[in-house]
Amino acid sequence: MPGGTDEPVSSGGGTPAVVLVEPQLAENIGMVARAMLNCGLDDLRLVRPRADWPNEKAVAAASGADRVLERARLYPSTAAATADLNLLFATTARTRAMTKWTLTPRAAASEIRRATAAGIGVGLLFGKEARGLGNDDVALSQAIIAIPLNPTFSSLNLAMAVLIVGYEWRMAANAVETAADATPLAAVPGAVLQLPKETAPATAEQLQGLFEQLESELDRCGFLRITEKRPIMVRNLRNLFGRAGLSAQEVRTLRGIISCLVAGPRRPRGGSGGA
Amino acid sequence: MPGGTDEPVSSGGGTPAVVLVEPQLAENIGMVARAMLNCGLDDLRLVRPRADWPNEKAVAAASGADRVLERARLYPSTAAATADLNLLFATTARTRAMTKWTLTPRAAASEIRRATAAGIGVGLLFGKEARGLGNDDVALSQAIIAIPLNPTFSSLNLAMAVLIVGYEWRMAANAVETAADATPLAAVPGAVLQLPKETAPATAEQLQGLFEQLESELDRCGFLRITEKRPIMVRNLRNLFGRAGLSAQEVRTLRGIISCLVAGPRRPRGGSGGA
């Protein structure tokens, strides 16, 4: 029923993408599609799903949300799935030993609305059913969404987690419309999203390029030479820069800084003049 | 695991009962039990379920929320299931040709909290999967909870509907607690910068040391050579790192990185072994 489930897109552009990292069961993907469309979301991205794709069981579980499944795209990695996005939220039930901005779904919903209204591409990352997101995927994200449920029984079905975040996103539309222009971007002095108007936020791909350059130079100078510590050091660095909510210009600046530090002192070098 | 999933009951007594009227699939009853326990609810009442009871499929779908299923009771009618309750809410996705108070789940959550705190027994009625509640059950209720989702795709899984109402009920408790404590930890409403316990935030002096090292190296390699741009470039860099909310350890790491990048590739250098 193409078009039959269309509804007017909310003012101010895009909807957040839902990125499922290594989902195990096709039924859950179908239920996620249904929950997404319940909330008016339809950009579904699958990173290495275990089940074959497309999948009959997913279609059955989607209960009519076929259009979300038809649009769904497959990716080999979280980095590939989020390359065009600017602001990533890692959804998690347990706390992590990482320094990260952590928001409730409700607080995140306002930030997401503000971001997409400003043309910033948002991705919501959900991990596999049994274990949630890996630390590397959390490290790729600018912030964590922690769903505040019963701490003694927090085993939440994947589609349920998507529903809660999507529901709050939908509810936030009403809130934003009600508040009208009373809450300008600058009124929330948050570290996550506050970018000057003229500044384009970095894409995940640009960030990835920065990380790769930095890590390769750190390999060369021996900073990451202790093999068993390398993964955690890399993750910590990505966290650190991820938290800063870098603009595209800042990524270019940092890349220039790394090149400059590596090149060393400028000095006249017979003619062509270095740097 | 009786007691294993207990959590302290919030002040003011009872939790609302979840009443499923003629649920069709045992799996859905199990998923409802799981969603209920996610939200800290455990009073489940079943009116004429189609499946045999107790039911293996329900247990499997409950993913550990066994205690809710074990407590669940069967009734021959909605009236019997709600006889001891005072205030009934009919949950519905479509509007009815009845004059009824209609609330969002969020507005209802406050009312439910107020009622149970006053010792009033509350029941939340959910209808069968395909068609929702019959008009007679809606008529038994004092008010309607209408879940405001995508009007063009409102087919909501039964357990999803229970989850949204339960989630709002749970959030309403947090709202009360938050208002009482009134100590926001961060400038973003609802956002908390999650620092691992062992991590001390950097002091301003430590940050200053990092900035001075970075800027002096950038002077040396020529990155800041355009005099009239230097002040704004320095300010932008300080902003960037300031935004990340660095820990003391992260400042040390960044300083090590700068030294390492400047020192260049590690190579055997006659004895003392660099870096």
Coordinates of C-alpha atoms in Angstrom, one line a residue:
Chain A
M1 CA 0.0 0.0 0.0
P2 CA 2.6 2.6 -1.0
G3 CA 1.7 6.0 0.1
G4 CA -1.2 4.7 2.2
T5 CA 0.8 5.1 5.3
D6 CA 2.3 8.5 4.5
E7 CA 1.7 11.3 6.9
P8 CA 2.9 14.9 6.6
V9 CA 6.5 15.2 7.5
S10 CA 6.9 17.4 10.6
S11 CA 8.3 20.8 9.9
G12 CA 12.0 21.1 9.7
G13 CA 13.1 18.2 7.7
G14 CA 14.4 14.7 8.5
T15 CA 13.4 12.0 10.9
P16 CA 16.0 10.1 12.9
A17 CA 17.4 6.9 11.4
V18 CA 17.0 3.7 13.5
V19 CA 20.2 1.6 13.2
L20 CA 20.0 -2.0 14.4
V21 CA 23.5 -3.4 15.0
E22 CA 23.6 -7.2 14.5
P23 CA 20.0 -7.9 15.2
Q24 CA 19.6 -11.7 15.9
L25 CA 15.9 -12.4 15.0
A26 CA 14.0 -11.5 11.9
E27 CA 10.8 -11.3 14.0
N28 CA 12.3 -8.5 16.1
I29 CA 13.3 -6.6 13.0
G30 CA 9.7 -6.8 11.8
M31 CA 8.4 -5.7 15.2
V32 CA 10.9 -2.8 15.1
A33 CA 9.5 -1.8 11.7
R34 CA 6.0 -1.8 13.1
A35 CA 7.0 0.2 16.2
M36 CA 8.8 2.7 14.0
L37 CA 5.9 3.3 11.7
N38 CA 3.6 3.6 14.8
C39 CA 5.8 6.6 15.7
G40 CA 6.1 7.9 12.1
L41 CA 9.7 6.8 11.6
D42 CA 10.7 4.9 8.4
D43 CA 14.5 5.1 8.0
L44 CA 15.7 1.6 9.1
R45 CA 19.3 0.5 8.7
L46 CA 20.6 -3.0 9.5
V47 CA 24.2 -3.7 10.3
R48 CA 25.0 -7.4 9.8
P49 CA 21.6 -8.9 10.6
R50 CA 22.0 -12.6 11.5
A51 CA 18.9 -13.6 9.5
D52 CA 18.7 -13.7 5.7
W53 CA 17.4 -10.5 4.2
P54 CA 14.7 -9.9 2.9
N55 CA 12.9 -12.2 5.4
E56 CA 9.4 -13.6 5.4
K57 CA 9.3 -13.7 9.3
A58 CA 10.1 -10.0 9.5
V59 CA 7.3 -9.2 7.1
A60 CA 4.8 -11.2 9.2
A61 CA 5.9 -9.5 12.4
A62 CA 5.7 -6.1 10.8
S63 CA 1.9 -6.4 10.7
G64 CA 1.6 -4.1 7.7
A65 CA 4.6 -1.8 8.2
D66 CA 6.0 -3.2 4.9
R67 CA 7.1 0.1 3.6
V68 CA 9.7 0.4 6.4
L69 CA 11.1 -3.1 5.6
E70 CA 11.2 -2.3 1.9
R71 CA 13.2 0.9 2.5
A72 CA 15.5 -0.9 5.0
R73 CA 19.2 -1.0 3.9
L74 CA 22.0 -3.4 4.9
Y75 CA 25.4 -2.3 5.9
P76 CA 28.7 -4.1 6.8
S77 CA 29.5 -1.9 9.8
T78 CA 28.1 0.7 12.1
A79 CA 30.5 3.2 10.6
A80 CA 29.1 2.5 7.1
A81 CA 25.5 2.7 8.3
T82 CA 26.0 6.1 9.9
A83 CA 28.4 7.7 7.5
D84 CA 25.9 10.4 6.4
L85 CA 24.7 11.2 9.9
N86 CA 26.0 13.8 12.2
L87 CA 24.7 13.0 15.7
L88 CA 24.5 9.5 17.0
F89 CA 22.8 8.3 20.2
A90 CA 23.6 4.9 21.6
T91 CA 20.6 3.4 23.3
T92 CA 21.5 1.3 26.3
A93 CA 20.0 -0.2 29.5
R94 CA 23.1 -0.6 31.5
T95 CA 25.6 2.1 32.4
R96 CA 29.0 2.1 30.8
A97 CA 32.5 2.9 32.2
M98 CA 32.8 5.7 29.7
T99 CA 32.5 9.5 30.0
K100 CA 29.5 10.3 28.0
W101 CA 26.5 12.6 27.9
T102 CA 23.6 10.4 29.1
L103 CA 20.0 11.4 28.5
T104 CA 16.6 10.0 29.2
P105 CA 14.5 9.3 26.1
R106 CA 12.5 12.4 26.9
A107 CA 15.4 14.7 27.1
A108 CA 17.0 13.1 24.0
A109 CA 13.7 13.6 22.1
S110 CA 14.0 17.4 22.4
E111 CA 17.6 17.4 21.3
I112 CA 16.8 15.2 18.3
R113 CA 13.9 17.5 17.3
R114 CA 16.2 20.5 17.6
A115 CA 18.9 18.8 15.6
T116 CA 16.8 17.5 12.7
A117 CA 15.0 20.9 12.5
A118 CA 18.5 22.4 12.0
G119 CA 19.3 19.9 9.2
I120 CA 21.5 17.7 11.4
G121 CA 21.2 14.0 10.6
V122 CA 20.4 11.9 13.6
G123 CA 21.0 8.2 14.2
L124 CA 19.6 6.1 17.0
L125 CA 21.7 3.0 17.6
F126 CA 20.3 -0.2 19.1
G127 CA 22.4 -3.3 19.9
K128 CA 21.7 -6.9 19.6
E129 CA 18.9 -8.5 21.6
A130 CA 20.9 -10.3 24.2
R131 CA 23.8 -8.0 24.9
G132 CA 23.0 -4.5 23.6
L133 CA 25.6 -2.4 21.9
G134 CA 29.3 -3.1 22.0
N135 CA 31.6 -0.5 23.5
D136 CA 33.0 0.4 20.1
D137 CA 29.6 1.4 18.9
V138 CA 28.9 3.4 22.0
A139 CA 32.2 5.1 21.5
L140 CA 31.1 6.2 18.0
S141 CA 28.1 8.0 19.5
Q142 CA 27.9 11.5 20.8
A143 CA 25.6 10.6 23.7
I144 CA 23.8 7.7 25.4
I145 CA 20.1 7.3 25.7
A146 CA 19.4 5.4 28.9
I147 CA 15.8 4.1 29.3
P148 CA 14.9 4.5 33.0
L149 CA 13.0 1.3 33.7
N150 CA 12.8 -1.2 36.5
P151 CA 16.5 -1.6 37.5
T152 CA 15.8 -5.1 38.8
F153 CA 14.2 -6.2 35.5
S154 CA 15.7 -4.2 32.7
S155 CA 15.6 -6.9 30.0
L156 CA 13.8 -4.9 27.3
N157 CA 12.7 -6.3 24.0
L158 CA 14.5 -4.6 21.1
A159 CA 11.3 -3.3 19.5
M160 CA 10.1 -2.1 22.9
A161 CA 13.3 0.0 23.2
V162 CA 12.7 1.4 19.7
L163 CA 9.1 2.2 20.6
I164 CA 9.9 4.2 23.7
V165 CA 12.5 6.3 22.0
G166 CA 10.2 6.8 19.0
Y167 CA 7.2 7.5 21.2
E168 CA 9.1 10.2 23.0
W169 CA 10.3 11.6 19.7
R170 CA 6.7 11.8 18.6
M171 CA 5.5 13.4 21.8
A172 CA 8.3 16.0 21.6
A173 CA 6.7 17.2 18.4
N174 CA 3.7 18.2 20.3
A175 CA 5.8 19.8 23.0
V176 CA 7.9 21.8 20.5
E177 CA 4.8 23.0 18.6
T178 CA 3.2 24.1 21.8
A179 CA 6.3 25.9 23.1
A180 CA 6.6 27.6 19.6
D181 CA 9.7 29.7 19.4
A182 CA 9.9 30.3 23.2
T183 CA 12.9 28.0 23.4
P184 CA 15.6 29.0 21.0
L185 CA 18.5 26.8 20.4
A186 CA 20.8 29.0 22.4
A187 CA 18.6 28.7 25.5
V188 CA 19.8 25.2 26.1
P189 CA 23.5 25.5 26.8
G190 CA 24.1 21.8 26.2
A191 CA 27.4 20.4 25.0
V192 CA 25.6 18.0 22.6
L193 CA 24.0 20.3 20.0
Q194 CA 24.9 23.8 20.4
L195 CA 26.5 24.8 17.1
P196 CA 26.5 28.3 15.7
K197 CA 24.1 28.6 12.8
E198 CA 26.7 28.9 10.1
T199 CA 28.5 25.8 11.3
A200 CA 27.9 22.4 9.7
P201 CA 28.2 19.5 12.0
A202 CA 30.7 16.8 11.1
T203 CA 29.3 13.7 9.5
A204 CA 30.2 10.3 11.0
E205 CA 32.3 9.7 7.9
Q206 CA 34.4 12.9 8.5
L207 CA 34.9 11.9 12.1
Q208 CA 35.9 8.5 11.0
G209 CA 38.5 10.0 8.8
L210 CA 39.9 12.1 11.7
F211 CA 40.1 9.0 13.9
E212 CA 41.9 7.0 11.2
Q213 CA 44.4 9.7 10.6
L214 CA 45.0 10.2 14.4
E215 CA 45.3 6.5 15.1
S216 CA 47.6 5.8 12.2
E217 CA 49.9 8.6 13.3
L218 CA 49.8 7.4 16.9
D219 CA 50.8 3.9 15.7
R220 CA 53.7 5.5 13.8
C221 CA 55.0 7.4 16.8
G222 CA 54.5 4.5 19.1
F223 CA 51.8 5.9 21.4
L224 CA 49.6 2.9 20.8
R225 CA 52.4 0.3 20.8
I226 CA 51.1 -1.7 23.8
T227 CA 49.0 -4.1 21.8
E228 CA 46.7 -5.2 24.6
K229 CA 45.9 -1.6 25.5
R230 CA 45.3 -0.4 22.0
P231 CA 41.6 -1.1 21.6
I232 CA 40.7 0.6 24.8
M233 CA 42.9 3.6 24.1
V234 CA 41.4 4.0 20.7
R235 CA 37.9 3.8 22.2
N236 CA 38.7 6.4 24.8
L237 CA 40.0 8.8 22.2
R238 CA 37.0 8.4 20.0
N239 CA 34.8 9.0 23.1
L240 CA 36.7 12.1 23.9
F241 CA 36.4 13.7 20.5
G242 CA 32.8 12.3 20.0
R243 CA 31.7 14.1 23.1
A244 CA 32.8 17.4 21.8
G245 CA 30.2 17.4 19.1
L246 CA 32.7 18.5 16.4
S247 CA 31.7 20.6 13.4
A248 CA 33.0 19.8 9.9
Q249 CA 35.4 22.8 10.2
E250 CA 36.7 21.6 13.5
V251 CA 37.4 18.2 12.1
R252 CA 39.4 19.8 9.3
T253 CA 41.3 21.9 11.9
L254 CA 42.1 18.9 14.0
R255 CA 43.3 17.0 10.9
G256 CA 45.5 20.0 10.0
I257 CA 46.9 20.1 13.5
I258 CA 47.9 16.5 13.4
S259 CA 49.6 16.9 10.1
C260 CA 51.4 20.0 11.3
L261 CA 52.6 18.4 14.5
V262 CA 53.9 15.4 12.6
A263 CA 55.6 17.6 10.0
G264 CA 57.4 19.5 12.7
P265 CA 59.0 22.9 12.8
R266 CA 58.7 25.0 9.6
R267 CA 62.0 26.0 8.3
P268 CA 63.2 27.2 4.9
R269 CA 64.0 24.1 2.9
G270 CA 65.6 25.1 -0.3
G271 CA 62.9 26.7 -2.4
S272 CA 59.4 25.3 -2.1
G273 CA 58.9 26.3 1.5
G274 CA 57.4 23.5 3.6
A275 CA 54.3 23.2 5.8
Chain B
M1 CA 13.0 -16.5 41.4
P2 CA 10.4 -15.1 43.8
G3 CA 11.6 -11.8 45.3
G4 CA 14.5 -11.6 42.9
T5 CA 12.9 -8.9 40.9
D6 CA 11.3 -7.0 43.8
E7 CA 12.0 -3.3 44.0
P8 CA 10.8 -0.9 46.6
V9 CA 7.2 0.0 46.0
S10 CA 6.8 3.8 45.5
S11 CA 5.2 5.7 48.3
G12 CA 1.5 5.8 48.4
G13 CA 0.5 2.2 48.0
G14 CA -0.8 0.1 45.1
T15 CA 0.2 -0.1 41.5
P16 CA -2.4 -0.2 38.8
A17 CA -3.7 -3.5 37.6
V18 CA -3.4 -4.5 33.9
V19 CA -6.6 -6.1 32.6
L20 CA -6.4 -7.9 29.3
V21 CA -9.8 -8.5 27.9
E22 CA -10.0 -11.6 25.6
P23 CA -6.3 -11.7 24.6
Q24 CA -5.9 -13.9 21.6
L25 CA -2.3 -15.1 21.7
A26 CA -0.4 -16.6 24.6
E27 CA 2.8 -15.0 23.3
N28 CA 1.3 -11.6 23.6
I29 CA 0.3 -12.3 27.2
G30 CA 4.0 -13.2 27.9
M31 CA 5.2 -10.0 26.2
V32 CA 2.7 -8.0 28.3
A33 CA 4.1 -9.6 31.5
R34 CA 7.6 -8.7 30.4
A35 CA 6.7 -5.1 29.6
M36 CA 4.8 -4.8 32.9
L37 CA 7.8 -5.9 34.9
N38 CA 10.0 -3.6 32.9
C39 CA 7.8 -0.8 34.3
G40 CA 7.5 -2.3 37.8
L41 CA 3.9 -3.5 37.4
D42 CA 2.9 -7.0 38.4
D43 CA -0.9 -7.2 38.8
L44 CA -2.0 -8.9 35.6
R45 CA -5.7 -10.0 35.2
L46 CA -6.9 -12.0 32.2
V47 CA -10.6 -12.0 31.0
R48 CA -11.4 -15.1 29.0
P49 CA -8.0 -15.6 27.3
R50 CA -8.4 -17.7 24.1
A51 CA -5.3 -19.8 24.8
D52 CA -5.1 -22.4 27.6
W53 CA -3.8 -21.2 30.9
P54 CA -1.1 -21.5 32.2
N55 CA 0.7 -21.5 28.9
E56 CA 4.3 -22.5 27.9
K57 CA 4.4 -20.0 25.1
A58 CA 3.5 -17.2 27.4
V59 CA 6.3 -18.2 29.7
A60 CA 8.8 -18.2 26.9
A61 CA 7.7 -14.8 25.6
A62 CA 7.9 -13.4 29.2
S63 CA 11.7 -13.7 29.1
G64 CA 12.0 -14.1 32.8
A65 CA 9.0 -12.1 34.0
D66 CA 7.6 -15.4 35.4
R67 CA 6.5 -13.8 38.6
V68 CA 3.9 -11.7 36.8
L69 CA 2.5 -14.8 35.0
E70 CA 2.4 -16.8 38.2
R71 CA 0.4 -14.0 39.9
A72 CA -1.9 -13.6 36.9
R73 CA -5.6 -14.4 37.6
L74 CA -8.4 -15.5 35.3
Y75 CA -11.9 -14.0 35.2
P76 CA -15.1 -14.7 33.3
S77 CA -15.9 -11.1 32.7
T78 CA -14.4 -7.6 32.8
A79 CA -16.8 -6.7 35.6
A80 CA -15.5 -9.6 37.7
A81 CA -11.9 -8.7 36.9
T82 CA -12.4 -5.2 38.1
A83 CA -14.8 -5.6 41.0
D84 CA -12.3 -4.5 43.6
L85 CA -11.0 -1.5 41.6
N86 CA -12.3 2.0 41.8
L87 CA -11.0 3.8 38.7
L88 CA -10.9 2.2 35.3
F89 CA -9.1 3.5 32.2
A90 CA -10.0 2.0 28.8
T91 CA -6.9 2.1 26.5
T92 CA -7.8 2.6 22.9
A93 CA -6.2 3.7 19.6
R94 CA -9.4 4.8 17.9
T95 CA -11.9 7.3 19.0
R96 CA -15.3 6.2 20.2
A97 CA -18.7 7.6 19.7
M98 CA -19.0 8.2 23.4
T99 CA -18.8 11.1 25.6
K100 CA -15.8 10.3 27.7
W101 CA -12.8 11.9 29.4
T102 CA -9.9 11.2 27.1
L103 CA -6.3 11.5 28.3
T104 CA -2.9 10.9 26.8
P105 CA -0.8 8.3 28.6
R106 CA 1.2 11.1 30.2
A107 CA -1.7 12.9 31.6
A108 CA -3.3 9.7 32.7
A109 CA -0.1 8.7 34.5
S110 CA -0.3 11.7 36.9
E111 CA -4.0 10.9 37.6
I112 CA -3.1 7.2 38.3
R113 CA -0.3 8.2 40.7
R114 CA -2.6 10.6 42.5
A115 CA -5.3 7.9 42.7
T116 CA -3.1 5.1 44.0
A117 CA -1.5 7.4 46.5
A118 CA -5.0 8.1 47.9
G119 CA -5.7 4.4 48.2
I120 CA -7.8 4.2 45.1
G121 CA -7.5 1.0 43.1
V122 CA -6.8 1.6 39.4
G123 CA -7.3 -0.7 36.5
L124 CA -5.9 -0.3 33.0
L125 CA -8.1 -2.1 30.4
F126 CA -6.7 -3.4 27.1
G127 CA -8.8 -5.1 24.4
K128 CA -8.1 -8.0 22.1
E129 CA -5.3 -7.7 19.6
A130 CA -7.3 -7.3 16.4
R131 CA -10.2 -5.0 17.6
G132 CA -9.4 -3.4 20.9
L133 CA -12.0 -3.1 23.6
G134 CA -15.7 -3.5 23.0
N135 CA -18.0 -0.6 23.7
D136 CA -19.4 -2.3 26.8
D137 CA -15.9 -2.4 28.4
V138 CA -15.2 1.2 27.4
A139 CA -18.6 2.1 29.0
L140 CA -17.5 0.5 32.3
S141 CA -14.5 2.8 32.4
Q142 CA -14.3 6.2 33.9
A143 CA -11.9 7.6 31.2
I144 CA -10.1 6.7 28.0
I145 CA -6.4 6.6 27.5
A146 CA -5.7 7.4 23.8
I147 CA -2.1 6.7 22.7
P148 CA -1.2 9.5 20.3
L149 CA 0.7 7.7 17.6
N150 CA 0.8 7.8 13.8
P151 CA -2.9 8.2 12.9
T152 CA -2.2 6.5 9.5
F153 CA -0.6 3.4 11.1
S154 CA -2.0 3.0 14.6
S155 CA -2.0 -0.9 14.7
L156 CA -0.1 -1.2 17.9
N157 CA 1.0 -4.5 19.4
L158 CA -0.9 -5.3 22.6
A159 CA 2.3 -5.4 24.7
M160 CA 3.5 -2.2 23.1
A161 CA 0.4 -0.4 24.3
V162 CA 0.9 -1.8 27.8
L163 CA 4.5 -0.6 27.7
I164 CA 3.7 2.9 26.8
V165 CA 1.1 3.3 29.5
G166 CA 3.4 1.6 32.1
Y167 CA 6.4 3.6 31.0
E168 CA 4.5 6.9 31.5
W169 CA 3.3 5.6 34.9
R170 CA 6.9 4.9 35.8
M171 CA 8.2 8.3 34.4
A172 CA 5.5 10.1 36.5
A173 CA 7.2 8.7 39.6
N174 CA 10.6 10.0 38.4
A175 CA 9.1 13.4 37.7
V176 CA 7.9 13.6 41.3
E177 CA 11.3 12.5 42.6
T178 CA 13.2 14.9 40.4
A179 CA 11.0 17.8 41.4
A180 CA 11.7 16.9 45.0
D181 CA 15.4 16.7 44.8
A182 CA 15.7 19.6 42.3
T183 CA 19.4 19.1 41.7
P184 CA 20.1 19.0 38.0
L185 CA 23.6 17.8 37.3
A186 CA 24.0 19.3 33.9
A187 CA 22.9 22.3 31.9
V188 CA 21.0 20.1 29.4
P189 CA 17.6 19.3 31.0
G190 CA 17.7 15.7 31.8
A191 CA 21.2 15.1 30.7
V192 CA 23.9 13.9 33.1
L193 CA 27.5 13.6 32.1
Q194 CA 28.3 10.1 33.1
L195 CA 31.7 10.0 34.6
P196 CA 33.1 6.6 35.6
K197 CA 33.6 6.5 39.3
E198 CA 37.4 6.5 39.3
T199 CA 37.6 9.4 36.9
A200 CA 38.4 12.9 38.3
P201 CA 37.5 15.8 36.1
A202 CA 40.4 18.0 34.9
T203 CA 41.1 21.2 36.8
A204 CA 41.3 24.5 35.0
E205 CA 45.0 24.5 35.7
Q206 CA 45.4 21.1 34.0
L207 CA 43.4 22.3 31.0
Q208 CA 45.5 25.4 30.8
G209 CA 48.7 23.3 30.8
L210 CA 47.3 21.3 27.9
F211 CA 46.3 24.5 26.0
E212 CA 49.7 26.0 26.5
Q213 CA 51.6 22.9 25.3
L214 CA 49.3 22.6 22.2
E215 CA 49.6 26.2 21.3
S216 CA 53.3 26.4 21.7
E217 CA 53.7 23.3 19.5
L218 CA 51.3 24.8 16.9
D219 CA 53.4 28.0 16.9
R220 CA 56.5 25.9 16.3
C221 CA 55.1 24.0 13.4
G222 CA 53.5 27.1 11.9
F223 CA 49.9 26.3 12.3
L224 CA 49.2 29.6 14.0
R225 CA 51.5 31.6 11.9
I226 CA 48.9 34.0 10.5
T227 CA 49.1 36.6 13.3
E228 CA 45.7 38.2 12.9
K229 CA 44.0 34.9 13.0
R230 CA 45.9 33.5 15.9
P231 CA 43.6 34.7 18.7
I232 CA 40.4 33.4 17.2
M233 CA 42.0 30.1 16.3
V234 CA 43.3 29.7 19.8
R235 CA 39.9 30.5 21.2
N236 CA 38.2 28.0 18.9
L237 CA 40.6 25.2 19.9
R238 CA 40.0 25.9 23.6
N239 CA 36.3 25.9 23.0
L240 CA 36.5 22.6 21.3
F241 CA 38.4 20.8 24.1
G242 CA 36.5 22.7 26.7
R243 CA 33.2 21.3 25.4
A244 CA 34.4 17.7 25.8
G245 CA 34.4 17.9 29.6
L246 CA 37.8 16.3 29.8
S247 CA 38.9 14.2 32.8
A248 CA 42.4 14.7 34.3
Q249 CA 43.4 11.4 32.8
E250 CA 42.2 12.5 29.3
V251 CA 44.3 15.7 29.7
R252 CA 47.4 13.6 30.4
T253 CA 46.5 11.4 27.4
L254 CA 46.2 14.4 25.1
R255 CA 49.4 15.9 26.3
G256 CA 51.2 12.5 25.7
I257 CA 49.7 12.5 22.2
I258 CA 51.0 15.9 21.3
S259 CA 54.5 15.0 22.6
C260 CA 54.4 11.7 20.7
L261 CA 53.2 13.3 17.4
V262 CA 56.0 15.9 17.7
A263 CA 58.7 13.4 18.5
G264 CA 57.8 11.4 15.4
P265 CA 58.3 7.8 14.5
R266 CA 60.0 5.6 17.1
R267 CA 63.1 4.0 15.9
P268 CA 66.1 2.5 17.6
R269 CA 68.4 5.4 18.4
G270 CA 71.7 4.1 19.7
G271 CA 70.9 2.8 23.2
S272 CA 68.5 4.9 25.1
G273 CA 65.4 4.0 23.0
G274 CA 63.3 7.0 22.4
A275 CA 59.6 8.0 23.0

